[in-house]
Short mmCIF file of C-alpha atoms and ligand atoms in Angstrom, two decimals:
data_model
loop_
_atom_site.label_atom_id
_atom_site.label_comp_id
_atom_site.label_asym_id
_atom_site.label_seq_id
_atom_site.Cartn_x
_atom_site.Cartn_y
_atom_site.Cartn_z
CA UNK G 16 177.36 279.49 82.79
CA UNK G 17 177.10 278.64 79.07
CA UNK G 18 178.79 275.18 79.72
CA UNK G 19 176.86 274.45 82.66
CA UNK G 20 173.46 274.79 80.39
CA UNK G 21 175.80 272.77 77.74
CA UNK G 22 175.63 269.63 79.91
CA UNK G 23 172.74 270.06 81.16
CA UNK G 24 171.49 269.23 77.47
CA UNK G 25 173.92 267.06 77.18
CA UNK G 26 171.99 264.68 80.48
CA UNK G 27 169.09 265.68 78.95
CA UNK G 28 169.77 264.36 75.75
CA UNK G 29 171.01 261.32 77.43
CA UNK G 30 168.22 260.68 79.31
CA UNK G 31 166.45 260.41 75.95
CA UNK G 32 168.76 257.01 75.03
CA UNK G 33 167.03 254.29 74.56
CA UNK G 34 167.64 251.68 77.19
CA UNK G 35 170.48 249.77 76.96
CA UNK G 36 171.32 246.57 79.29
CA UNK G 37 174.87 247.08 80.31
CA UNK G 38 176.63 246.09 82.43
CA UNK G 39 177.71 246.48 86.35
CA UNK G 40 181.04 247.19 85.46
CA UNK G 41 180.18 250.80 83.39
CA UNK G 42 178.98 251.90 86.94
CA UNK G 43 182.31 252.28 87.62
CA UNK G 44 184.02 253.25 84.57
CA UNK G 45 181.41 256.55 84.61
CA UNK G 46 182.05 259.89 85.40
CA UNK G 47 185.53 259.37 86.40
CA UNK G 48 186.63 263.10 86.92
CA UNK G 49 183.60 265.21 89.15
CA UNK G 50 183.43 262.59 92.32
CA UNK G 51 184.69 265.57 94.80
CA UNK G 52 186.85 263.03 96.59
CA UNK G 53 190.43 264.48 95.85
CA UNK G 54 189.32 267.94 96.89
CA UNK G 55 191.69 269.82 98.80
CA UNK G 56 189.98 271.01 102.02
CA UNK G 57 189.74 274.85 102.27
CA UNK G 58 192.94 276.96 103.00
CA UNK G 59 195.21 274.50 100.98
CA UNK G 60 197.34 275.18 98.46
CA UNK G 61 198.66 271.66 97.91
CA UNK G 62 196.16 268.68 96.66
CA UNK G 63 194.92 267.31 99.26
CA UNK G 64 195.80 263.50 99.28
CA UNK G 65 193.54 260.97 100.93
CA UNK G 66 194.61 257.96 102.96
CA UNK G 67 192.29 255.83 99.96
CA UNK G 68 189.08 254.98 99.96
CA UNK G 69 187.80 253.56 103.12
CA UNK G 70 185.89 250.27 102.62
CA UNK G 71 183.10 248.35 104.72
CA UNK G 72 184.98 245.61 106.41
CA UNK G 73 185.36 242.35 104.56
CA UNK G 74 183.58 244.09 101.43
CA UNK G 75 185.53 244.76 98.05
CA UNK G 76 186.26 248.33 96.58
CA UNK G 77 186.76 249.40 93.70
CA UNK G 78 186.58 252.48 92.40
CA UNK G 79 183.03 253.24 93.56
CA UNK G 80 182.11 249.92 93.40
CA UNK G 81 181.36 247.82 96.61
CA UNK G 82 180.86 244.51 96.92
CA UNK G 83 179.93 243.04 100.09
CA UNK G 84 178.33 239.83 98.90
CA UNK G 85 178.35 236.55 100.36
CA UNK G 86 179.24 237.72 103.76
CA UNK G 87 177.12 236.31 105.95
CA UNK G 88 175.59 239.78 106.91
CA UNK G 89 172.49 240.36 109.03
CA UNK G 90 172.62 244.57 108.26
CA UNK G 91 173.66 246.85 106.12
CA UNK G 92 177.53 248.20 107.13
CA UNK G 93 177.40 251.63 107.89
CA UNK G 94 180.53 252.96 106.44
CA UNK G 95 179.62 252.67 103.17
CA UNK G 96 181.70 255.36 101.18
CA UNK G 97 179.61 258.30 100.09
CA UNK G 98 180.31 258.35 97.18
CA UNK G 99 179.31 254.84 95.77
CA UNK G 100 177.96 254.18 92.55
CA UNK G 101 177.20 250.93 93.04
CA UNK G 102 176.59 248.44 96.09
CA UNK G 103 176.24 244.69 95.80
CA UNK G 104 174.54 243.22 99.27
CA UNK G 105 173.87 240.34 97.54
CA UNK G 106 173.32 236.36 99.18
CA UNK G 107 173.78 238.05 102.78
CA UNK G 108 171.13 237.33 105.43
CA UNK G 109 170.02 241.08 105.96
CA UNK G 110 166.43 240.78 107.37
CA UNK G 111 165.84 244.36 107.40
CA UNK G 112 166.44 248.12 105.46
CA UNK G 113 166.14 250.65 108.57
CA UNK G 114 165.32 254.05 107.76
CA UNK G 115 169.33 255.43 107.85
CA UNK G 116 170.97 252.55 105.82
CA UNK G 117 171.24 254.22 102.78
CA UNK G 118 171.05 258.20 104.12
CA UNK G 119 174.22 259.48 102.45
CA UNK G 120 174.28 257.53 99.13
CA UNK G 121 173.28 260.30 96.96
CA UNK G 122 175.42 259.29 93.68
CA UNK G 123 174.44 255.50 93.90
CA UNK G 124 173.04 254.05 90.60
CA UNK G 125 172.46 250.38 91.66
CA UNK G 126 171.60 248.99 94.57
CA UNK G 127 171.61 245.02 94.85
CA UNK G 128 169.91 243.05 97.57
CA UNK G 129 169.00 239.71 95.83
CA UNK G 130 168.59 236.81 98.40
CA UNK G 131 168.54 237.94 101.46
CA UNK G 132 166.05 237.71 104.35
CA UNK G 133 164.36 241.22 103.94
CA UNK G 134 161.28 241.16 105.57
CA UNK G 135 160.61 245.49 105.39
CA UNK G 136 162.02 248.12 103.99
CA UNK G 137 162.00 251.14 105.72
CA UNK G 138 159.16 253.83 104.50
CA UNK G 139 162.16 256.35 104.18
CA UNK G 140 165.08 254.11 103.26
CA UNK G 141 164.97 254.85 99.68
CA UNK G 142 164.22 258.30 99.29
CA UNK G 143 167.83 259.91 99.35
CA UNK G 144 168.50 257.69 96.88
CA UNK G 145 167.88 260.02 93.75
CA UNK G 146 169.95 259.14 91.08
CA UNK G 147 169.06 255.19 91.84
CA UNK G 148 168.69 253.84 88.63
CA UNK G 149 168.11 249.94 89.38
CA UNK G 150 166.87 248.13 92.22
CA UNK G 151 167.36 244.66 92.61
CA UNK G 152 165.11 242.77 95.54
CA UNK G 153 164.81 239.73 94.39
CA UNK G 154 164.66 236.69 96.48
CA UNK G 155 163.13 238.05 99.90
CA UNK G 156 160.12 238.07 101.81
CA UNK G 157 158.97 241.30 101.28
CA UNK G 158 154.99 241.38 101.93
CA UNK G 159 154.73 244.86 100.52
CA UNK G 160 156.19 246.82 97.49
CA UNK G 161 159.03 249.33 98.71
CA UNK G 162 157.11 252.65 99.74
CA UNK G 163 158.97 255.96 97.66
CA UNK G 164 160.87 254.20 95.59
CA UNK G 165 163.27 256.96 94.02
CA UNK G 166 161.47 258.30 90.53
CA UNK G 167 164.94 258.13 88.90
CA UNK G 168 164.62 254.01 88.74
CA UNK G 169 165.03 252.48 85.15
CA UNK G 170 164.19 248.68 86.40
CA UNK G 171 163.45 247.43 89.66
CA UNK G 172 163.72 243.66 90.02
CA UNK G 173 161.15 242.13 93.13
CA UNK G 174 160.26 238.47 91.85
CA UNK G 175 160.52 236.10 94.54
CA UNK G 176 158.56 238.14 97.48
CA UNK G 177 155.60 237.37 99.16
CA UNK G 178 153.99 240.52 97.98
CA UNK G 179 150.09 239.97 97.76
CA UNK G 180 149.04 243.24 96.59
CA UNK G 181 150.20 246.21 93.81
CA UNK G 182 148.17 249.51 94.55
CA UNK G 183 148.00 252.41 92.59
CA UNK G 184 149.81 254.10 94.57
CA UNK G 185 152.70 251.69 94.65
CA UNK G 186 154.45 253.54 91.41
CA UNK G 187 153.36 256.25 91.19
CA UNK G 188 155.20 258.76 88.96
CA UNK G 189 157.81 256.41 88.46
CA UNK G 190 157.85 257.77 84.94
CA UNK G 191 161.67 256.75 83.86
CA UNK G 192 161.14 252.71 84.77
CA UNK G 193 161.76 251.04 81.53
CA UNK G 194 162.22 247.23 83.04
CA UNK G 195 160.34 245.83 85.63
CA UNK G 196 160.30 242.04 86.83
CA UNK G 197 157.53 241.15 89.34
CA UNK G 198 157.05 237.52 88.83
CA UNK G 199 156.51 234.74 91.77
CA UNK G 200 154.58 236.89 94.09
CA UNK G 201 151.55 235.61 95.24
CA UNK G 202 149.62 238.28 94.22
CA UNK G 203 145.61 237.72 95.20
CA UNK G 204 143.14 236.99 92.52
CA UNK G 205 142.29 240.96 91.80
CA UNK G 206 146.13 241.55 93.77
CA UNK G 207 147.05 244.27 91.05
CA UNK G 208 145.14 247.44 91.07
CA UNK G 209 143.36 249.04 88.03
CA UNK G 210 146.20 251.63 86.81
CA UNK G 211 148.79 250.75 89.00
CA UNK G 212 150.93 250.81 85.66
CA UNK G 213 149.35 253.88 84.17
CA UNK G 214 152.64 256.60 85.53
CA UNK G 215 154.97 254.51 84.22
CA UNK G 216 155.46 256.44 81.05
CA UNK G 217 158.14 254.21 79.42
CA UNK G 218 158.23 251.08 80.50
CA UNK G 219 159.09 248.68 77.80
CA UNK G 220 159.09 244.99 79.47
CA UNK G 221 156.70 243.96 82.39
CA UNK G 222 156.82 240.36 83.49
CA UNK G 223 153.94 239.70 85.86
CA UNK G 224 154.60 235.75 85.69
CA UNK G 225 153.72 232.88 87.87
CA UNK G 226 151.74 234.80 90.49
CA UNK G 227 148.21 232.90 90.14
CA UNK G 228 146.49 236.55 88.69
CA UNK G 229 143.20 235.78 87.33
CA UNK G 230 142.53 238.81 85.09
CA UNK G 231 144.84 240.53 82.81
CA UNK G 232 146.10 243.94 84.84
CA UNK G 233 143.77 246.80 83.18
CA UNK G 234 145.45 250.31 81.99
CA UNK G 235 148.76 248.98 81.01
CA UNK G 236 150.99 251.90 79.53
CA UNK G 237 151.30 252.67 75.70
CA UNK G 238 154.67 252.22 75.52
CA UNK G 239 155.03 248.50 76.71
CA UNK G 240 156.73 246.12 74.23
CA UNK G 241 157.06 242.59 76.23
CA UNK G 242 154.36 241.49 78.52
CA UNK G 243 155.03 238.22 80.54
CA UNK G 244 152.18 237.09 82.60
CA UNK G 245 152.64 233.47 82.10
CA UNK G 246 152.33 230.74 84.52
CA UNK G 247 149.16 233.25 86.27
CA UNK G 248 145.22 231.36 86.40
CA UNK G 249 143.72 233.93 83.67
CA UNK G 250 140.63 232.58 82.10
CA UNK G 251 139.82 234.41 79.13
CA UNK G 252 141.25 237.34 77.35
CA UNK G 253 139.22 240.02 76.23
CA UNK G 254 139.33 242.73 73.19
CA UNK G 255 140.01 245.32 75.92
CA UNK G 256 142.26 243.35 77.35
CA UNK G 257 145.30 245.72 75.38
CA UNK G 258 143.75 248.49 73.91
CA UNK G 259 145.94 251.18 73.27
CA UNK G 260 149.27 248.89 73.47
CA UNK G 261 150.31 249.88 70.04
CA UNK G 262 153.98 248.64 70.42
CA UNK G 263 153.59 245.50 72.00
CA UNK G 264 155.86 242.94 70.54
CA UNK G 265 155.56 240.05 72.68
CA UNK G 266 153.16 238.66 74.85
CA UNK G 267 153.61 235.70 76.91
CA UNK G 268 150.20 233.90 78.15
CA UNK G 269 151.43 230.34 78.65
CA UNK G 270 150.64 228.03 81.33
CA UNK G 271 147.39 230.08 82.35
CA UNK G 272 143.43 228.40 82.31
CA UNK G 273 142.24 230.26 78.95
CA UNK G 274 139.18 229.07 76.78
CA UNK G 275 139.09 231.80 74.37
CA UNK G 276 140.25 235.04 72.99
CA UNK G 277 137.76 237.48 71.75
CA UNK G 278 137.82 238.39 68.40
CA UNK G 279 139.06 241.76 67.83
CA UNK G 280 141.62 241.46 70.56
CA UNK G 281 144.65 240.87 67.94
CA UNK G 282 143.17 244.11 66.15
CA UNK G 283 143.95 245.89 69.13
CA UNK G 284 147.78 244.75 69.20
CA UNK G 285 148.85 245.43 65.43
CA UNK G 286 152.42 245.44 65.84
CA UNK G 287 152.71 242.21 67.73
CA UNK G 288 155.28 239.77 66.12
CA UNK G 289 155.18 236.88 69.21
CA UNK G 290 152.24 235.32 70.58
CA UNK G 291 152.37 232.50 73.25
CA UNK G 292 149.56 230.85 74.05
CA UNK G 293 150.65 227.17 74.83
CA UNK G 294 149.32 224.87 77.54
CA UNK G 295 145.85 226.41 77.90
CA UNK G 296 142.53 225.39 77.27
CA UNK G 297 141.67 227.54 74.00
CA UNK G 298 139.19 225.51 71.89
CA UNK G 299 139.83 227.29 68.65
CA UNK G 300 142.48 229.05 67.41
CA UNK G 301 142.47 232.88 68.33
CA UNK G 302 140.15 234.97 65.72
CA UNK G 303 142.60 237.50 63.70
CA UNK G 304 145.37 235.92 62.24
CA UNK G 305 144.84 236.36 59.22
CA UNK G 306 144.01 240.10 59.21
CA UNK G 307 147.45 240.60 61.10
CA UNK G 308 149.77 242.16 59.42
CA UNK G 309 153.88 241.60 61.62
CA UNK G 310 152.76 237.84 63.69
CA UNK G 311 155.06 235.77 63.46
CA UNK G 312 155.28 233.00 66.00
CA UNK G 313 151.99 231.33 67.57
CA UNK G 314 152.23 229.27 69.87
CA UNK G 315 148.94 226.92 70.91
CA UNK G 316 150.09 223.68 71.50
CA UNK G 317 148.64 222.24 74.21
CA UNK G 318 145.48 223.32 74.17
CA UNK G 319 142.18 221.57 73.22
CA UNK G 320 141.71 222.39 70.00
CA UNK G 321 139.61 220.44 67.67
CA UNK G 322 139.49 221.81 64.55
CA UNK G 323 141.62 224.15 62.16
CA UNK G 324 140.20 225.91 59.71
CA UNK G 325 141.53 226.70 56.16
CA UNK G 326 140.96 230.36 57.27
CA UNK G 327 142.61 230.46 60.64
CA UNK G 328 146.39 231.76 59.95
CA UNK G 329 146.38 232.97 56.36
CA UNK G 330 144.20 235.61 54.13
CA UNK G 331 141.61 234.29 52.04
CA UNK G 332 142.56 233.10 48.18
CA UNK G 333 145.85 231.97 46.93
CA UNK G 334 147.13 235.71 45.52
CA UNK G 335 147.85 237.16 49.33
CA UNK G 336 151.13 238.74 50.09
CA UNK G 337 153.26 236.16 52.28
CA UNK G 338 152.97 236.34 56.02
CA UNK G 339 156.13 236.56 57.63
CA UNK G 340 154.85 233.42 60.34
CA UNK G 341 158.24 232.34 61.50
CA UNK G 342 156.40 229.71 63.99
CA UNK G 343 153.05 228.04 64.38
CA UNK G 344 152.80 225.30 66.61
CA UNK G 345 149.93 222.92 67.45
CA UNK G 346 151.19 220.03 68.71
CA UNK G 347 149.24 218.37 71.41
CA UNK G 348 145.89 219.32 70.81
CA UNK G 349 143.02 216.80 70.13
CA UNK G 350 142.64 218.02 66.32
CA UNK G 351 144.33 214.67 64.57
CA UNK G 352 147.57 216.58 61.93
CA UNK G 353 146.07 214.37 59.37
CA UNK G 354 142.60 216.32 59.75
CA UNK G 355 144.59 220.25 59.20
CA UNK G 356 144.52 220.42 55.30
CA UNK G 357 148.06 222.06 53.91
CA UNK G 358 146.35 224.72 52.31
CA UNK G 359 145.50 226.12 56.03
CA UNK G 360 149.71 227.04 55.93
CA UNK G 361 149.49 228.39 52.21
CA UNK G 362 150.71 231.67 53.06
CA UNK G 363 153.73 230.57 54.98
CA UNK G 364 157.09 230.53 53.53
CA UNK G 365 158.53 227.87 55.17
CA UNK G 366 156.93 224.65 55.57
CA UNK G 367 159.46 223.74 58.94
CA UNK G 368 157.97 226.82 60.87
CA UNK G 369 154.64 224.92 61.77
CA UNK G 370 154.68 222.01 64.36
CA UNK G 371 151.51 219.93 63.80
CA UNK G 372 153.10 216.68 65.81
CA UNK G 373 150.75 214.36 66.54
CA UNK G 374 147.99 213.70 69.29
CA UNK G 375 147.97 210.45 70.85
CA UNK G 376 145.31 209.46 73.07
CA UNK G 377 146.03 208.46 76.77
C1 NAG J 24 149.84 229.50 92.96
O1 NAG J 24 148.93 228.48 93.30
C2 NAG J 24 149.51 227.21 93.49
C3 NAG J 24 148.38 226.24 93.83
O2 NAG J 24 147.42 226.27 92.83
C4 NAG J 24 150.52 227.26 94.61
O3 NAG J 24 151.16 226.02 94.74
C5 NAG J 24 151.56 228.33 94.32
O4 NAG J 24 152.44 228.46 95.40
C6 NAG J 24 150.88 229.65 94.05
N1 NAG J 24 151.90 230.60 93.65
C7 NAG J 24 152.08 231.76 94.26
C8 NAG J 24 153.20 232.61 93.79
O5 NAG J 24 151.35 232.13 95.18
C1 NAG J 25 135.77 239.22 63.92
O1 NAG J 25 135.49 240.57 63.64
C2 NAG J 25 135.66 240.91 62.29
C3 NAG J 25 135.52 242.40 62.13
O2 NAG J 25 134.80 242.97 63.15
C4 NAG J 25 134.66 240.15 61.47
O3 NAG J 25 134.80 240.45 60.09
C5 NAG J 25 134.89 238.66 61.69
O4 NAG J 25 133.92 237.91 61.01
C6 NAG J 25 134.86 238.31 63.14
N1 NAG J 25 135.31 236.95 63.30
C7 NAG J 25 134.76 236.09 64.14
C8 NAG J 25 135.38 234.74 64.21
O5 NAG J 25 133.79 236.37 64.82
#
């Protein structure tokens, strides 16, 4: 009794780990004694002794471990062993998860399906799957997000899909996600409901890139650090925009059709250290900089800036603290380098962080 409550604190307290990108291969170096395999059947004195592992025709086993990529196959096999842990399907040409594919798979932690032909995915294909921790779909032609995905998942993978819509239904009380890559989904104008991020307690890293989004998603969670949503058609980004994202770190806004950034927008985003805002439209450089107290790359080249002000990256007078700017560029933008005076930079350490380049006329 006492050591069962043991390790239950003990998964507990694991849970509680911060993420950590292993890889495939500790799948199968896990929990080596507990699979149930070896266990002699009642009425036996002896170990019981199985024949080994039996193993999906053509696939690879090992350990618990199957890989059945590069096959050539139009379904899942249905001998998978029960007790996998983790199932590569990847490069096959499955078109379709039915509802009994993945029935027994109660121990699997990572389930691959990158490029292959899935068009749907059964409404109950995922749910035994409760200790699931990853999900990779990428590289289909989904048209909807996977209905009940299991609530254990850590990072589900989906870019490449022809998924037009994200509801707030679609993850709900997925609380334990900490990854998730959506990119290259056609997603419509307003495709991404308000709060369809808001259960996802501790996701760290969304990338919402190249998907033609016109509006930043609204009710992101707290706890995000990276946001991607470059290579999207968003216009203009508002103070509101990230209020309440208190650890962001990063965020990526390349490559979309913005003309400004309201002031008190960078307020709202203290801790951010990255800022990319290259090939947009942005006539000015964003309002805040200089009140910010961890940025340390901006990116705005490409834009159509005209003029940069003494004020525009560094604290007024000459007395301020260093910043810690790491990166500035500004490169191809119509204000001429000659026009930026030096003392714009004169809180930045080192002179080969800023990229003024030149602007050449076509
Ligand atoms: C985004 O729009 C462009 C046309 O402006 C189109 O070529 C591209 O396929 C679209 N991307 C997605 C993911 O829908
Ligand atoms: C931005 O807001 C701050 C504080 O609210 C203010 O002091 C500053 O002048 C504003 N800057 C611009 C460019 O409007």
């Amino acid at each position: 009794m006492r050591s069962a409550c043991l390790s239950l604190l003990l998964v507990t307290a694991c849970w509680a780990l911060p993420f950590r990108q292993s890889g495939f291969l500790d799948f199968m170096m896990e929990d080596e004694a507990g699979s149930g395999v070896t266990e002699a059947p009642p009425g036996l004195d002896i170990p019981f002794i199985p024949e080994g592992p039996k193993c999906p025709f053509r696939c690879q086993c090992h350990l618990r471990v199957i890989q059945c990529s590069d096959l050539g196959m139009k379904e899942v096999p249905d001998d998978i062993p029960i007790d996998t842990t983790l199932l590569d399907l990847q490069n096959n040409k499955i078109t379709e998860i039915k509802e009994n594919d993945f029935k027994n798979l109660k121990g699997l932690h990572v389930l691959i399906l990158v490029n292959n032909k899935i068009t749907v995915i059964h409404a109950k294909a995922l749910s035994p799957l409760n200790k699931l921790q990853r999900l990779y779909l990428s590289k289909n032609h989904l048209k909807d997000m996977p209905a009940n995905m299991p609530k254990s998942l850590q990072e589900l993978r989906i870019h490449e899909n022809e998924i037009t819509k994200i509801r707030k239904a679609s993850f709900q009380g997925m609380s334990n996600v900490i990854v998730m890559e959506l990119g290259s989904n056609p997603f419509k104008s307003a495709g991404i409901e308000a709060g369809a991020f808001a259960d996802l307690k501790r996701v760290s890293y969304i990338r919402i890139a190249d998907t033609n989004i016109t509006e930043i998603p609204k009710g992101l969670p707290s706890s995000l650090s990276e946001l991607h949503l470059d290579a999207n058609k968003i216009t203009k980004v508002t103070a509101d925009s990230f209020k309440g994202l208190k650890n962001l770190a990063k965020l990526g806004l390349s490559y979309n059709e913005i003309s400004s950034v309201e002031n008190g927008t960078l307020a709202n985003i203290p801790h951010l250290r990255e800022l990319h805002l290259d090939n947009n439209v942005l006539t000015s450089v964003p309002p805040g900089l200089p009140d910010h107290k961890y940025i340390q790359v901006v990116y705005l080249h490409a834009n159509k800036i005209a003029a940069v002000g003494t004020e525009d990256f560094c604290p007024p007078g000459f007395n301020t603290k260093k910043a810690m700017y790491s990166g500035i560029s500004l490169f191809s933008n119509p204000v001429p380098y000659w026009e930026v005076q030096p003392v714009t930079f004169r809180c930045v350490f080192d002179r080969s962080a800023i990229q003024l380049g030149n602007y050449r006329k076509k």
